XYZ file of C-alpha atoms in Angstrom:
459
model
C 0.000 0.000 0.000
C 1.345 3.494 -0.818
C 0.579 5.026 2.585
C 0.831 3.402 6.030
C -0.745 5.647 8.696
C 0.410 3.843 11.859
C 3.200 5.444 13.888
C 5.450 3.414 16.228
C 3.356 4.705 19.150
C 0.157 3.542 17.448
C 1.627 0.080 16.911
C 2.846 -0.130 20.517
C -0.597 0.868 21.818
C -2.337 -1.776 19.718
C 0.095 -4.480 20.807
C -0.386 -3.505 24.453
C -4.161 -3.706 24.051
C -4.033 -7.303 22.852
C -1.259 -8.208 25.271
C 1.523 -8.975 22.812
C 5.114 -7.750 23.044
C 5.890 -7.492 19.326
C 4.472 -7.989 15.857
C 6.712 -11.058 15.475
C 4.891 -12.696 18.402
C 1.711 -12.715 16.307
C 3.342 -15.328 14.087
C 4.739 -17.627 16.771
C 2.619 -20.529 15.510
C 4.899 -20.825 12.459
C 7.429 -23.620 13.143
C 11.030 -22.373 13.477
C 12.233 -24.558 10.599
C 9.893 -22.724 8.232
C 11.017 -19.235 9.219
C 13.542 -17.132 7.333
C 16.797 -16.963 9.262
C 18.395 -13.793 10.550
C 21.184 -14.109 7.987
C 18.694 -13.890 5.130
C 17.040 -10.864 6.719
C 20.424 -9.144 7.010
C 20.725 -9.334 3.232
C 17.649 -7.112 2.826
C 18.732 -3.488 2.319
C 17.687 -0.707 4.657
C 14.306 0.919 4.101
C 14.104 3.782 1.609
C 12.197 7.023 1.910
C 9.034 7.565 -0.127
C 10.911 9.789 -2.578
C 13.724 7.250 -2.972
C 11.431 4.274 -3.515
C 9.375 6.248 -6.059
C 12.551 7.067 -8.000
C 13.692 3.432 -7.843
C 10.387 2.044 -9.122
C 10.231 4.625 -11.909
C 13.733 3.684 -13.069
C 12.835 0.003 -13.085
C 9.625 0.705 -15.011
C 11.663 2.594 -17.618
C 14.083 -0.329 -17.846
C 11.173 -2.620 -18.718
C 10.439 -0.489 -21.758
C 7.234 -0.673 -23.772
C 7.742 -3.553 -26.187
C 5.220 -4.498 -28.851
C 3.256 -7.458 -27.567
C 2.216 -10.286 -29.878
C 1.674 -12.802 -27.081
C -1.853 -13.972 -26.408
C -2.077 -17.479 -24.975
C -4.918 -16.668 -22.597
C -3.999 -13.099 -21.559
C -4.496 -10.263 -24.031
C -3.508 -6.623 -24.483
C -6.812 -4.929 -25.243
C -7.721 -1.258 -25.193
C -9.291 -0.348 -21.853
C -11.336 2.884 -21.919
C -10.099 5.383 -19.329
C -13.511 5.461 -17.659
C -13.230 1.798 -16.618
C -10.617 2.179 -13.900
C -11.517 5.789 -13.149
C -14.880 4.475 -11.942
C -13.655 1.121 -10.575
C -11.164 2.828 -8.258
C -13.760 5.078 -6.642
C -13.846 4.409 -2.916
C -17.245 2.739 -2.874
C -16.008 0.107 -5.350
C -12.277 -0.003 -4.616
C -12.598 -0.773 -0.923
C -15.792 -2.845 -1.003
C -15.258 -6.462 -0.026
C -18.009 -8.783 1.151
C -21.634 -7.727 0.565
C -23.078 -9.896 3.353
C -25.233 -7.072 4.712
C -27.630 -6.504 1.843
C -29.096 -3.368 3.416
C -25.628 -1.731 3.323
C -24.388 -3.186 0.035
C -27.058 -2.545 -2.581
C -24.639 -0.813 -4.967
C -22.106 -3.646 -4.887
C -24.831 -6.289 -5.137
C -26.470 -4.582 -8.105
C -23.139 -4.372 -9.900
C -22.495 -8.095 -9.351
C -26.016 -8.831 -10.566
C -25.374 -6.801 -13.719
C -22.152 -8.764 -14.297
C -24.041 -12.039 -13.962
C -26.711 -10.794 -16.381
C -24.102 -9.798 -18.956
C -22.304 -13.135 -18.697
C -25.514 -15.123 -19.166
C -26.271 -12.997 -22.215
C -22.799 -13.712 -23.645
C -22.884 -17.450 -22.940
C -26.556 -18.086 -23.688
C -26.996 -19.881 -20.368
C -29.424 -19.300 -17.507
C -27.299 -18.476 -14.462
C -23.898 -17.065 -13.596
C -21.889 -16.680 -10.443
C -20.148 -13.449 -9.452
C -16.692 -14.605 -10.548
C -13.840 -16.801 -9.369
C -10.080 -16.317 -9.067
C -9.186 -16.883 -12.730
C -10.104 -18.957 -15.766
C -8.090 -21.995 -14.680
C -9.698 -22.266 -11.236
C -13.085 -21.610 -12.858
C -12.538 -24.687 -15.041
C -11.595 -26.772 -12.002
C -14.791 -25.675 -10.268
C -16.759 -26.461 -13.444
C -15.384 -30.017 -13.513
C -16.150 -30.597 -9.820
C -19.604 -29.162 -10.406
C -20.240 -31.400 -13.429
C -19.266 -34.572 -11.571
C -21.639 -33.642 -8.729
C -24.474 -32.649 -11.047
C -24.408 -35.579 -13.473
C -27.005 -38.051 -12.181
C -26.870 -40.283 -15.256
C -23.548 -41.893 -14.420
C -21.365 -42.652 -11.438
C -18.236 -42.208 -13.504
C -15.518 -39.916 -12.144
C -13.810 -39.604 -15.538
C -13.625 -36.319 -17.447
C -12.330 -35.987 -21.012
C -9.924 -33.050 -21.406
C -8.496 -32.013 -24.803
C -4.740 -31.519 -25.119
C -5.612 -28.454 -27.184
C -6.776 -26.810 -23.958
C -4.521 -24.145 -22.418
C -1.581 -25.977 -20.735
C -1.846 -23.805 -17.609
C -5.548 -24.644 -17.350
C -4.731 -28.342 -17.595
C -2.060 -28.124 -14.893
C -4.339 -26.220 -12.523
C -7.191 -28.601 -13.236
C -5.064 -31.629 -12.338
C -3.763 -30.014 -9.170
C -7.277 -29.297 -7.894
C -9.460 -32.209 -8.997
C -7.220 -35.293 -9.127
C -6.689 -35.324 -5.328
C -10.489 -35.475 -5.090
C -10.645 -38.759 -6.983
C -11.512 -37.432 -10.436
C -9.745 -39.055 -13.378
C -8.749 -36.712 -16.202
C -8.360 -38.391 -19.581
C -6.293 -36.530 -22.188
C -7.779 -36.345 -25.672
C -5.278 -35.664 -28.445
C -5.823 -33.160 -31.260
C -5.777 -33.773 -34.984
C -2.282 -33.222 -36.381
C -3.540 -31.467 -39.523
C -6.501 -29.497 -38.218
C -5.378 -28.760 -34.670
C -8.910 -29.514 -33.461
C -10.373 -32.338 -31.379
C -12.496 -34.599 -33.606
C -15.307 -36.748 -32.204
C -13.266 -39.810 -33.188
C -10.616 -38.825 -30.644
C -13.282 -38.705 -27.930
C -14.417 -42.186 -28.944
C -10.871 -43.497 -28.719
C -10.307 -41.885 -25.315
C -13.473 -43.203 -23.678
C -13.257 -46.730 -25.096
C -16.035 -48.905 -23.699
C -16.396 -46.859 -20.515
C -18.363 -43.806 -19.461
C -17.436 -40.268 -18.496
C -19.097 -37.607 -16.374
C -18.141 -34.618 -18.528
C -16.360 -33.467 -21.665
C -14.377 -30.221 -21.785
C -14.837 -28.326 -25.060
C -12.879 -25.110 -25.683
C -13.790 -22.522 -28.309
C -11.490 -21.369 -29.726
C -8.891 -23.821 -28.478
C -5.405 -22.923 -27.269
C -4.072 -22.836 -30.852
C -6.837 -20.425 -31.882
C -8.526 -23.210 -33.866
C -12.323 -23.239 -34.050
C -13.685 -26.558 -32.814
C -16.734 -28.422 -34.158
C -18.595 -27.554 -30.975
C -22.034 -28.746 -32.113
C -20.767 -32.260 -32.823
C -18.728 -32.436 -29.637
C -21.634 -31.243 -27.473
C -24.087 -33.687 -29.027
C -21.548 -36.501 -28.585
C -21.174 -35.664 -24.902
C -24.930 -35.734 -24.325
C -25.348 -38.970 -26.321
C -22.822 -40.552 -23.928
C -24.586 -39.294 -20.766
C -21.871 -36.708 -20.140
C -22.221 -33.013 -19.390
C -20.612 -30.563 -21.800
C -18.290 -27.972 -20.217
C -17.487 -25.028 -22.489
C -14.232 -23.091 -22.002
C -14.648 -19.840 -23.916
C -13.074 -16.452 -24.606
C -15.677 -13.762 -23.736
C -14.540 -11.502 -26.583
C -14.891 -14.338 -29.094
C -18.478 -14.854 -27.930
C -19.358 -11.508 -29.493
C -18.961 -13.237 -32.891
C -19.206 -16.991 -32.278
C -22.283 -18.970 -31.261
C -22.755 -19.004 -27.465
C -22.329 -22.277 -25.523
C -26.037 -22.322 -24.680
C -26.743 -22.874 -28.394
C -24.147 -25.580 -29.083
C -25.638 -28.744 -30.522
C -29.228 -29.776 -29.958
C -29.345 -28.995 -26.227
C -26.519 -26.535 -25.613
C -23.558 -26.854 -23.287
C -24.405 -27.451 -19.639
C -21.682 -25.285 -18.088
C -19.498 -22.489 -19.468
C -16.394 -20.980 -17.908
C -13.353 -18.986 -18.867
C -10.999 -16.119 -18.186
C -12.555 -12.642 -17.891
C -9.205 -10.814 -18.294
C -10.068 -9.524 -21.806
C -12.900 -7.511 -20.238
C -11.167 -4.414 -18.897
C -8.273 -6.007 -16.992
C -4.687 -4.972 -17.828
C -1.978 -7.606 -18.270
C -0.216 -6.240 -15.171
C 2.588 -8.836 -15.079
C 0.115 -11.708 -14.852
C -2.774 -10.554 -12.728
C -4.924 -10.342 -10.802
C -7.538 -11.641 -13.236
C -11.025 -13.111 -12.757
C -12.819 -16.269 -13.855
C -16.469 -16.633 -14.818
C -18.770 -19.631 -14.489
C -22.260 -20.022 -15.973
C -24.698 -22.934 -16.191
C -28.176 -24.109 -17.072
C -30.922 -23.456 -14.534
C -31.135 -27.143 -13.612
C -27.575 -27.055 -12.264
C -27.742 -23.726 -10.421
C -27.697 -25.297 -6.954
C -24.328 -26.841 -7.781
C -22.896 -23.482 -8.878
C -20.033 -22.411 -6.540
C -19.107 -18.913 -5.472
C -21.309 -15.875 -5.021
C -24.714 -15.605 -6.702
C -26.689 -12.389 -6.466
C -30.466 -12.424 -6.846
C -32.917 -9.614 -7.629
C -36.150 -9.370 -5.667
C -38.726 -6.868 -4.334
C -38.803 -5.547 -0.790
C -41.946 -5.179 1.336
C -42.621 -1.823 -0.330
C -42.415 -3.319 -3.798
C -39.060 -1.716 -4.598
C -36.333 -3.747 -6.359
C -33.497 -5.000 -4.196
C -30.504 -7.337 -4.426
C -29.139 -9.991 -2.104
C -26.788 -12.958 -2.010
C -28.760 -16.111 -2.688
C -28.389 -19.905 -2.915
C -25.416 -19.703 -0.582
C -23.957 -23.066 0.401
C -20.329 -22.176 0.885
C -18.081 -23.528 3.589
C -18.426 -20.592 5.974
C -22.216 -20.761 5.738
C -24.603 -23.544 6.669
C -23.004 -26.437 4.793
C -19.390 -26.225 5.964
C -17.606 -29.400 4.824
C -20.559 -30.360 2.590
C -20.492 -27.086 0.692
C -20.390 -27.119 -3.100
C -16.967 -25.493 -3.049
C -14.189 -24.074 -0.911
C -13.954 -21.032 -3.174
C -14.514 -18.453 -0.467
C -14.495 -15.064 -2.165
C -14.895 -13.397 -5.537
C -12.734 -11.026 -7.547
C -15.051 -8.097 -6.809
C -12.827 -5.280 -8.039
C -12.027 -7.112 -11.293
C -15.710 -7.883 -11.835
C -16.433 -4.189 -11.308
C -13.984 -3.344 -14.087
C -15.409 -6.052 -16.369
C -18.972 -4.828 -15.833
C -18.074 -1.217 -16.559
C -16.035 -2.320 -19.588
C -18.927 -4.315 -21.073
C -21.415 -1.531 -20.297
C -19.249 1.039 -22.084
C -18.637 -1.131 -25.149
C -22.089 -2.639 -25.412
C -22.866 -5.576 -27.676
C -21.868 -3.685 -30.835
C -18.603 -2.426 -29.367
C -17.582 -5.871 -28.164
C -18.365 -7.282 -31.599
C -16.160 -4.623 -33.204
C -13.297 -5.498 -30.860
C -13.628 -9.188 -31.726
C -13.761 -8.463 -35.459
C -10.724 -6.181 -35.260
C -8.731 -8.798 -33.334
C -9.596 -11.421 -35.917
C -8.683 -9.119 -38.813
C -5.348 -8.149 -37.250
C -4.400 -11.762 -36.554
C -5.252 -12.730 -40.131
C -3.163 -9.830 -41.433
C -0.259 -10.815 -39.188
C -0.551 -14.366 -40.496
C -0.309 -13.087 -44.076
C 2.804 -11.024 -43.327
C 4.587 -13.741 -41.365
C 3.531 -16.432 -43.833
C 5.382 -14.561 -46.580
C 8.671 -15.204 -44.756
C 10.611 -18.176 -46.089
C 10.184 -21.196 -43.816
C 7.247 -19.764 -41.815
C 3.900 -21.458 -42.374
C 0.656 -22.192 -40.489
C 0.763 -25.316 -38.343
C -2.884 -26.189 -38.918
C -5.349 -25.869 -41.759
C -8.615 -25.125 -39.933
C -10.173 -21.652 -39.369
C -8.840 -19.652 -36.419
C -9.894 -16.772 -34.189
C -7.645 -14.327 -32.386
C -4.551 -16.567 -32.425
C -2.429 -18.392 -34.967
C 0.046 -21.256 -34.577
C 3.050 -21.101 -36.913
C 5.869 -23.476 -37.820
C 9.294 -21.801 -37.803
C 12.556 -22.579 -39.645
C 14.695 -21.974 -36.528
C 14.507 -22.694 -32.775
C 11.618 -20.691 -31.321
C 13.320 -19.728 -28.062
C 16.316 -18.272 -29.930
C 14.113 -16.193 -32.218
C 12.020 -14.930 -29.306
C 15.159 -13.827 -27.441
C 16.374 -11.955 -30.507
C 12.969 -10.319 -30.982
C 12.860 -9.298 -27.311
C 16.219 -7.596 -27.748
C 14.490 -5.392 -30.311
C 11.514 -4.632 -28.033
C 9.156 -7.149 -29.619
C 7.430 -9.852 -27.578
C 7.047 -12.260 -30.451
C 4.608 -14.837 -29.118
C 4.318 -18.020 -27.082
C 6.776 -20.888 -27.609
C 4.694 -24.033 -28.128
C 7.673 -26.394 -27.881
C 7.836 -26.950 -24.094
C 4.162 -27.959 -23.886
C 3.855 -29.558 -27.330
C 7.318 -30.919 -28.243
C 5.936 -32.706 -31.295
C 5.132 -29.302 -32.847
C 8.523 -27.632 -32.277
C 9.827 -25.322 -33.542
C 6.469 -23.581 -33.356
C 5.093 -20.234 -32.248
C 1.655 -18.998 -31.137
C 1.037 -15.366 -32.116
C -1.805 -12.953 -31.481
C -2.636 -9.431 -32.663
C -5.447 -7.664 -30.823
C -7.255 -4.487 -31.822
C -4.480 -2.284 -30.367
C -1.891 -3.350 -32.962
C -1.461 -1.103 -36.018
C -0.448 -1.949 -39.581
C 2.959 -0.362 -38.992
C 3.493 -2.512 -35.891
C 2.480 -5.680 -37.739
C 4.944 -4.846 -40.507
C 7.700 -4.028 -38.032
C 7.284 -7.461 -36.449
C 7.272 -9.235 -39.811
C 10.288 -7.305 -41.121
C 12.273 -7.945 -37.936
C 11.466 -11.658 -37.903
C 12.355 -11.972 -41.598
C 15.711 -10.295 -40.986
C 16.496 -12.520 -37.982
C 15.645 -15.696 -39.896
C 17.691 -14.584 -42.925
C 20.662 -13.771 -40.693
C 20.564 -17.241 -39.166
C 20.326 -18.847 -42.616
C 23.464 -17.032 -43.764
């Protein structure tokens, strides 16, 4: 925090009130072997004044520079209207935390309700929660929810495509496998980059599964055959879990309309909605579902009602979290929501509206296509897959990806995401993205620089 108001006398008075000698005594329950030793503390430099620390942080920010960013891979550099964070950082939003007391929290509750309404409109589903920590944890909650909600099978297996974001898959395993859920990897088609129904058939064999994860677009930017995959899941008594990009939903069919019955649950990362990259967070996850599954929906849910005078009001509803009545039998241990980030997302969507969000999506798609044309003209660079894409493009390179990315970074260009570590069979390969903020000159600068670096290596 930029300002700490407590003086040494204030701190001493507070410690005396609670009967403790020092701040360190408040942490005496931490075992000695887990504590940082005095020698390590001695290595920490002396405290700086406010003026000195401001100068230091400014110099480090300047050293970072402002490179052109062509990395997507789940976190995107979008234009954020100035009004978004000007409003979100007002005191009544910025410091608001838990709206347990409805009579004192109507503004916060209404905002969360508006967020839920917008997300159900985007996903085409009936209900939404008021956000989770990020897209990866939202997927984990969606899988746990699907296993609980599916009454047609006792299976604990869930089919997960390898074309899903690698970080999502790692988080998913960390959270659900210790709870007895078996995750079955489903490989992607080598030519199309998508997950065909035949791969689901091969993965399930003669058994059953509780749910199928379907992402649109997938990690490579490839558009999946979501109608076929959703219908396959339902034909095999499995729930369909959609992992979606909220910006893409402005152009693509919503999960609630996939196949004959629609996806059962939709989740994803809300970062594209008004949240800066900010060195990796904080972000927010969203989770929506059909009405029939709403009692299995974790996190906060805000409802709209009428008070005794007939005036509209808002309140937390369907609460079965661990610190409420259910405790260990709660639907989830997710115990808070990303309220400030949801505030920004709600303001962002309200400012853009449906038409504005559609324009952003169309511009991102056009820029990525243009970038693909420019990079594809470079000798040895070609698309990895042959199916349609949105927002992102996977490319095969004629030289080691990590080396090229280091050389691009030296010229203030963040060239993309190296696919090799997560997909060694594709290496050398690169995932690139160009959002609406990239200009034609910037696209050409990237292409010209990459062409020069590749030609230099060839010679």
